[in-house]
mmCIF file of C-alpha atoms and ligand atoms in Angstrom:
data_model
loop_
_atom_site.group_PDB
_atom_site.id
_atom_site.type_symbol
_atom_site.label_atom_id
_atom_site.label_comp_id
_atom_site.label_asym_id
_atom_site.label_seq_id
_atom_site.Cartn_x
_atom_site.Cartn_y
_atom_site.Cartn_z
ATOM 1 C CA MET A 1 -6.407 6.336 9.701
ATOM 2 C CA SER A 2 -5.765 3.504 8.305
ATOM 3 C CA MET A 3 -4.111 3.290 4.858
ATOM 4 C CA GLU A 4 -2.824 0.874 1.850
ATOM 5 C CA TRP A 5 0.439 0.019 2.050
ATOM 6 C CA THR A 6 1.109 0.074 -1.215
ATOM 7 C CA LYS A 7 4.614 -1.924 -2.314
ATOM 8 C CA SER A 8 7.175 0.322 -2.440
ATOM 9 C CA ARG A 9 11.017 -0.446 -3.709
ATOM 10 C CA ASN A 10 12.387 2.587 -1.877
ATOM 11 C CA GLU A 11 11.670 1.462 1.540
ATOM 12 C CA SER A 12 14.171 1.452 4.157
ATOM 13 C CA ILE A 13 14.862 0.314 7.511
ATOM 14 C CA GLY A 14 13.837 3.931 9.759
ATOM 15 C CA PRO A 15 14.366 4.541 13.295
ATOM 16 C CA VAL A 16 14.197 2.045 16.401
ATOM 17 C CA LEU A 17 10.368 2.244 17.981
ATOM 18 C CA LEU A 18 10.995 -0.557 20.687
ATOM 19 C CA ASP A 19 13.847 -2.299 21.010
ATOM 20 C CA ARG A 20 14.837 -5.496 22.150
ATOM 21 C CA GLN A 21 15.318 -5.063 25.795
ATOM 22 C CA THR A 22 12.045 -3.055 26.100
ATOM 23 C CA ILE A 23 10.322 -6.057 24.221
ATOM 24 C CA GLN A 24 11.512 -8.661 26.201
ATOM 25 C CA ASN A 25 10.992 -6.675 29.646
ATOM 26 C CA ARG A 26 7.127 -6.423 28.893
ATOM 27 C CA ILE A 27 6.962 -9.983 27.194
ATOM 28 C CA SER A 28 8.237 -10.889 30.964
ATOM 29 C CA GLU A 29 5.372 -8.913 32.550
ATOM 30 C CA LEU A 30 3.031 -10.460 30.027
ATOM 31 C CA GLY A 31 4.036 -13.911 30.636
ATOM 32 C CA SER A 32 3.732 -13.942 34.383
ATOM 33 C CA GLN A 33 0.404 -11.822 34.390
ATOM 34 C CA ILE A 34 -1.017 -14.463 31.537
ATOM 35 C CA ALA A 35 0.470 -17.254 33.807
ATOM 36 C CA GLY A 36 -1.229 -15.991 37.373
ATOM 37 C CA ASP A 37 -4.816 -15.930 35.415
ATOM 38 C CA ASN A 38 -4.616 -19.049 34.461
ATOM 39 C CA GLN A 39 -3.267 -21.075 37.720
ATOM 40 C CA GLY A 40 -4.759 -24.363 37.854
ATOM 41 C CA LYS A 41 -5.554 -24.072 33.943
ATOM 42 C CA THR A 42 -3.353 -25.369 31.140
ATOM 43 C CA PRO A 43 -3.755 -22.753 28.169
ATOM 44 C CA HIS A 44 -3.438 -23.630 24.802
ATOM 45 C CA LEU A 45 -2.034 -21.012 22.716
ATOM 46 C CA ILE A 46 -2.606 -20.409 18.906
ATOM 47 C CA ALA A 47 -0.042 -18.286 17.395
ATOM 48 C CA VAL A 48 -0.738 -16.609 14.437
ATOM 49 C CA LEU A 49 1.747 -17.545 11.431
ATOM 50 C CA LYS A 50 4.067 -15.623 10.535
ATOM 51 C CA GLY A 51 4.336 -12.338 11.871
ATOM 52 C CA ALA A 52 3.316 -13.716 15.745
ATOM 53 C CA SER A 53 5.928 -16.862 15.742
ATOM 54 C CA ILE A 54 9.039 -14.862 17.476
ATOM 55 C CA PHE A 55 6.471 -13.067 19.831
ATOM 56 C CA HIS A 56 4.761 -16.453 20.697
ATOM 57 C CA ALA A 57 8.356 -18.388 21.007
ATOM 58 C CA ASP A 58 9.424 -15.455 23.723
ATOM 59 C CA LEU A 59 5.952 -15.344 24.981
ATOM 60 C CA VAL A 60 5.497 -19.156 25.836
ATOM 61 C CA ARG A 61 9.289 -19.136 27.666
ATOM 62 C CA ALA A 62 7.803 -16.226 29.924
ATOM 63 C CA MET A 63 4.878 -18.515 30.921
ATOM 64 C CA GLU A 64 5.761 -20.735 34.046
ATOM 65 C CA LEU A 65 2.807 -23.164 33.998
ATOM 66 C CA PRO A 66 1.564 -26.050 31.790
ATOM 67 C CA LEU A 67 0.863 -25.271 28.054
ATOM 68 C CA SER A 68 0.295 -26.501 25.086
ATOM 69 C CA PHE A 69 0.302 -24.472 21.332
ATOM 70 C CA ASP A 70 -0.541 -24.848 17.987
ATOM 71 C CA PHE A 71 -0.050 -22.657 15.036
ATOM 72 C CA ILE A 72 -2.502 -21.265 12.462
ATOM 73 C CA ALA A 73 -1.860 -19.180 9.179
ATOM 74 C CA VAL A 74 -4.710 -17.106 7.484
ATOM 75 C CA GLY A 75 -4.611 -14.494 4.613
ATOM 76 C CA SER A 76 -7.681 -11.876 3.693
ATOM 77 C CA TYR A 77 -9.470 -12.474 0.529
ATOM 78 C CA GLY A 78 -8.939 -8.639 -0.374
ATOM 79 C CA THR A 79 -5.973 -6.557 0.269
ATOM 80 C CA LEU A 80 -4.639 -5.610 3.300
ATOM 81 C CA GLY A 81 -7.794 -2.855 4.611
ATOM 82 C CA THR A 82 -10.512 -3.779 2.718
ATOM 83 C CA SER A 83 -13.828 -3.795 4.045
ATOM 84 C CA SER A 84 -14.989 -7.675 3.789
ATOM 85 C CA GLY A 85 -12.046 -8.713 6.315
ATOM 86 C CA GLU A 86 -13.138 -12.219 5.897
ATOM 87 C CA VAL A 87 -10.006 -14.442 6.654
ATOM 88 C CA ARG A 88 -9.028 -17.383 4.647
ATOM 89 C CA ILE A 89 -7.523 -20.409 6.738
ATOM 90 C CA LEU A 90 -3.901 -20.993 4.664
ATOM 91 C CA LYS A 91 -2.886 -23.464 7.396
ATOM 92 C CA ASP A 92 -5.137 -25.039 10.221
ATOM 93 C CA LEU A 93 -5.024 -25.994 13.546
ATOM 94 C CA GLU A 94 -3.899 -29.643 14.141
ATOM 95 C CA ASP A 95 -5.886 -30.188 17.410
ATOM 96 C CA ASP A 96 -9.691 -29.423 18.171
ATOM 97 C CA LEU A 97 -10.755 -26.493 20.740
ATOM 98 C CA GLU A 98 -13.278 -28.381 22.668
ATOM 99 C CA SER A 99 -12.675 -28.027 26.024
ATOM 100 C CA LYS A 100 -9.482 -25.661 25.558
ATOM 101 C CA ASP A 101 -8.614 -22.740 27.302
ATOM 102 C CA VAL A 102 -7.340 -21.022 24.479
ATOM 103 C CA LEU A 103 -5.013 -17.927 24.202
ATOM 104 C CA LEU A 104 -5.040 -16.647 20.776
ATOM 105 C CA VAL A 105 -1.360 -15.014 20.144
ATOM 106 C CA GLU A 106 -1.135 -12.074 17.457
ATOM 107 C CA ASP A 107 1.417 -9.878 16.213
ATOM 108 C CA ILE A 108 -0.380 -6.798 15.842
ATOM 109 C CA VAL A 109 -3.831 -5.117 15.511
ATOM 110 C CA ASP A 110 -4.362 -2.596 13.389
ATOM 111 C CA THR A 111 -7.811 -2.380 11.558
ATOM 112 C CA GLY A 112 -9.124 -5.461 13.695
ATOM 113 C CA LEU A 113 -10.365 -7.459 10.646
ATOM 114 C CA THR A 114 -8.570 -9.959 10.527
ATOM 115 C CA LEU A 115 -8.639 -10.656 14.300
ATOM 116 C CA HIS A 116 -12.384 -10.278 14.294
ATOM 117 C CA SER A 117 -12.953 -12.779 11.581
ATOM 118 C CA LEU A 118 -10.505 -15.068 13.154
ATOM 119 C CA VAL A 119 -12.291 -15.007 17.027
ATOM 120 C CA GLN A 120 -15.552 -15.790 14.595
ATOM 121 C CA ASN A 121 -14.072 -18.941 13.169
ATOM 122 C CA LEU A 122 -11.898 -20.157 16.639
ATOM 123 C CA LYS A 123 -15.464 -19.411 18.198
ATOM 124 C CA ARG A 124 -17.234 -21.931 16.495
ATOM 125 C CA ARG A 125 -14.712 -24.165 17.058
ATOM 126 C CA LYS A 126 -16.127 -24.593 20.843
ATOM 127 C CA PRO A 127 -13.038 -23.458 23.102
ATOM 128 C CA LEU A 128 -13.843 -23.166 26.701
ATOM 129 C CA SER A 129 -12.457 -20.214 26.622
ATOM 130 C CA LEU A 130 -11.065 -17.904 24.151
ATOM 131 C CA LYS A 131 -8.586 -14.902 25.317
ATOM 132 C CA ILE A 132 -6.400 -12.766 22.960
ATOM 133 C CA VAL A 133 -2.984 -11.294 23.476
ATOM 134 C CA ALA A 134 -1.592 -8.911 21.025
ATOM 135 C CA LEU A 135 2.151 -7.622 20.888
ATOM 136 C CA LEU A 136 1.120 -4.353 19.364
ATOM 137 C CA ASN A 137 -1.797 -2.306 18.969
ATOM 138 C CA LYS A 138 -2.487 0.800 16.589
ATOM 139 C CA PRO A 139 -5.798 1.927 17.925
ATOM 140 C CA ALA A 140 -6.409 4.613 15.504
ATOM 141 C CA SER A 141 -6.312 2.096 12.554
ATOM 142 C CA ARG A 142 -9.160 0.426 14.130
ATOM 143 C CA LYS A 143 -12.323 -0.631 11.676
ATOM 144 C CA ILE A 144 -13.896 -2.703 14.200
ATOM 145 C CA ASP A 145 -13.859 -3.264 17.983
ATOM 146 C CA VAL A 146 -12.443 -6.565 19.266
ATOM 147 C CA PRO A 147 -11.354 -6.719 23.042
ATOM 148 C CA VAL A 148 -8.180 -7.756 23.390
ATOM 149 C CA ASP A 149 -7.263 -8.979 26.704
ATOM 150 C CA TYR A 150 -3.383 -8.300 26.960
ATOM 151 C CA ILE A 151 -1.828 -5.658 24.896
ATOM 152 C CA GLY A 152 1.977 -5.074 25.017
ATOM 153 C CA PHE A 153 2.174 -1.750 23.654
ATOM 154 C CA HIS A 154 0.115 1.177 22.022
ATOM 155 C CA ILE A 155 2.034 2.355 19.118
ATOM 156 C CA PRO A 156 1.240 5.194 16.610
ATOM 157 C CA ASP A 157 -0.161 4.647 13.181
ATOM 158 C CA ALA A 158 2.836 3.788 11.276
ATOM 159 C CA PHE A 159 4.049 0.772 9.275
ATOM 160 C CA VAL A 160 6.652 -0.909 11.681
ATOM 161 C CA VAL A 161 8.618 -3.975 11.064
ATOM 162 C CA GLY A 162 10.916 -6.289 12.926
ATOM 163 C CA TYR A 163 10.881 -9.054 15.587
ATOM 164 C CA GLY A 164 8.369 -11.036 12.967
ATOM 165 C CA LEU A 165 6.436 -8.294 11.387
ATOM 166 C CA ASP A 166 7.383 -8.055 7.816
ATOM 167 C CA TYR A 167 7.140 -5.688 4.780
ATOM 168 C CA ASP A 168 6.733 -8.036 1.451
ATOM 169 C CA GLN A 169 7.839 -10.851 3.537
ATOM 170 C CA ARG A 170 10.971 -9.415 4.864
ATOM 171 C CA TYR A 171 12.730 -7.593 7.564
ATOM 172 C CA ARG A 172 11.051 -10.366 9.863
ATOM 173 C CA ASN A 173 14.235 -11.455 11.654
ATOM 174 C CA LEU A 174 15.009 -7.768 12.967
ATOM 175 C CA PRO A 175 15.435 -8.067 16.575
ATOM 176 C CA ASP A 176 13.929 -4.658 17.403
ATOM 177 C CA ILE A 177 10.942 -3.066 15.973
ATOM 178 C CA HIS A 178 11.513 -0.207 13.690
ATOM 179 C CA ILE A 179 9.077 2.212 11.643
ATOM 180 C CA LEU A 180 9.744 1.363 7.658
ATOM 181 C CA ASP A 181 10.475 4.534 6.160
ATOM 182 C CA PHE A 182 8.637 4.368 2.398
ATOM 183 C CA GLY A 183 11.127 7.148 1.480
ATOM 184 C CA LYS A 184 8.414 9.501 -0.336
HETATM 185 P P1 LIG B 1 -5.863 -5.896 10.476
HETATM 186 O O1 LIG B 1 -6.583 -6.892 10.163
HETATM 187 O O2 LIG B 1 -5.785 -4.505 9.901
HETATM 188 O O3 LIG B 1 -5.910 -5.567 12.065
HETATM 189 O O4 LIG B 1 -4.108 -6.242 10.241
HETATM 190 C C1 LIG B 1 -3.773 -7.579 10.730
HETATM 191 C C2 LIG B 1 -2.821 -8.004 9.982
HETATM 192 O O5 LIG B 1 -1.837 -6.707 9.123
HETATM 193 C C3 LIG B 1 -1.434 -8.189 10.922
HETATM 194 O O6 LIG B 1 -1.563 -9.238 11.508
HETATM 195 C C4 LIG B 1 -0.226 -7.600 9.929
HETATM 196 O O7 LIG B 1 0.276 -9.067 9.595
HETATM 197 C C5 LIG B 1 -0.603 -6.725 9.108
HETATM 198 N N1 LIG B 1 -0.348 -5.185 9.616
HETATM 199 C C6 LIG B 1 -0.473 -4.243 10.089
HETATM 200 N N2 LIG B 1 -0.077 -3.498 10.471
HETATM 201 C C7 LIG B 1 0.994 -4.021 10.432
HETATM 202 C C8 LIG B 1 2.806 -3.391 10.659
HETATM 203 O O8 LIG B 1 2.726 -1.980 10.622
HETATM 204 N N3 LIG B 1 3.477 -3.768 10.106
HETATM 205 C C9 LIG B 1 3.329 -5.148 9.636
HETATM 206 N N4 LIG B 1 2.375 -5.567 9.347
HETATM 207 C C10 LIG B 1 1.055 -5.000 9.566
HETATM 208 MG MG1 LIG B 2 1.783 -9.654 7.199
#
């Protein structure tokens, strides 16, 4: 189930769910796979700030082919988990997408609402193709079906932090991915 993660002052870093070596091994595999699928192309990666920044930085270095990238930042209109799921663009792309093979790089797909809305937005910009890579997938929380082409790890419905993922803007710099302990 999906839930609203209310801000807690008692939270603490819980056990490691995915350690740094496990993450790097999987990113090497993803990088080779995506590079293989893009032979002869110059994909244009779009990393979703801020959460995907660290994953993106490692992923591009695991892709041995010419590419370009850009960044976008989005926020939801309501709180996390609201049904509208409409995203607000906080920082837009610099480059247009026409005639580009776009690969959207996300940190985590939870309800899928953010990604769904973002995909609709990007499709209106007429890319040649649009694929999605997400480091983490929480299938149990999905509210809307979004086809994700490449997934790093399927994880249980827990709140995780580290390796770019935050809780109230903190913990992004943890090298491993941890379960956050809300101490209730
Ligand atoms: P969705 O719209 O419910 O799929 O949520 C997408 C966004 O919620 C992600 O891009 C994250 O910023 C945030 N999010 C969802 N689950 C987690 C989590 O377990 N840890 C940290 N952020 C999360
Ligand atoms: Mg976040």
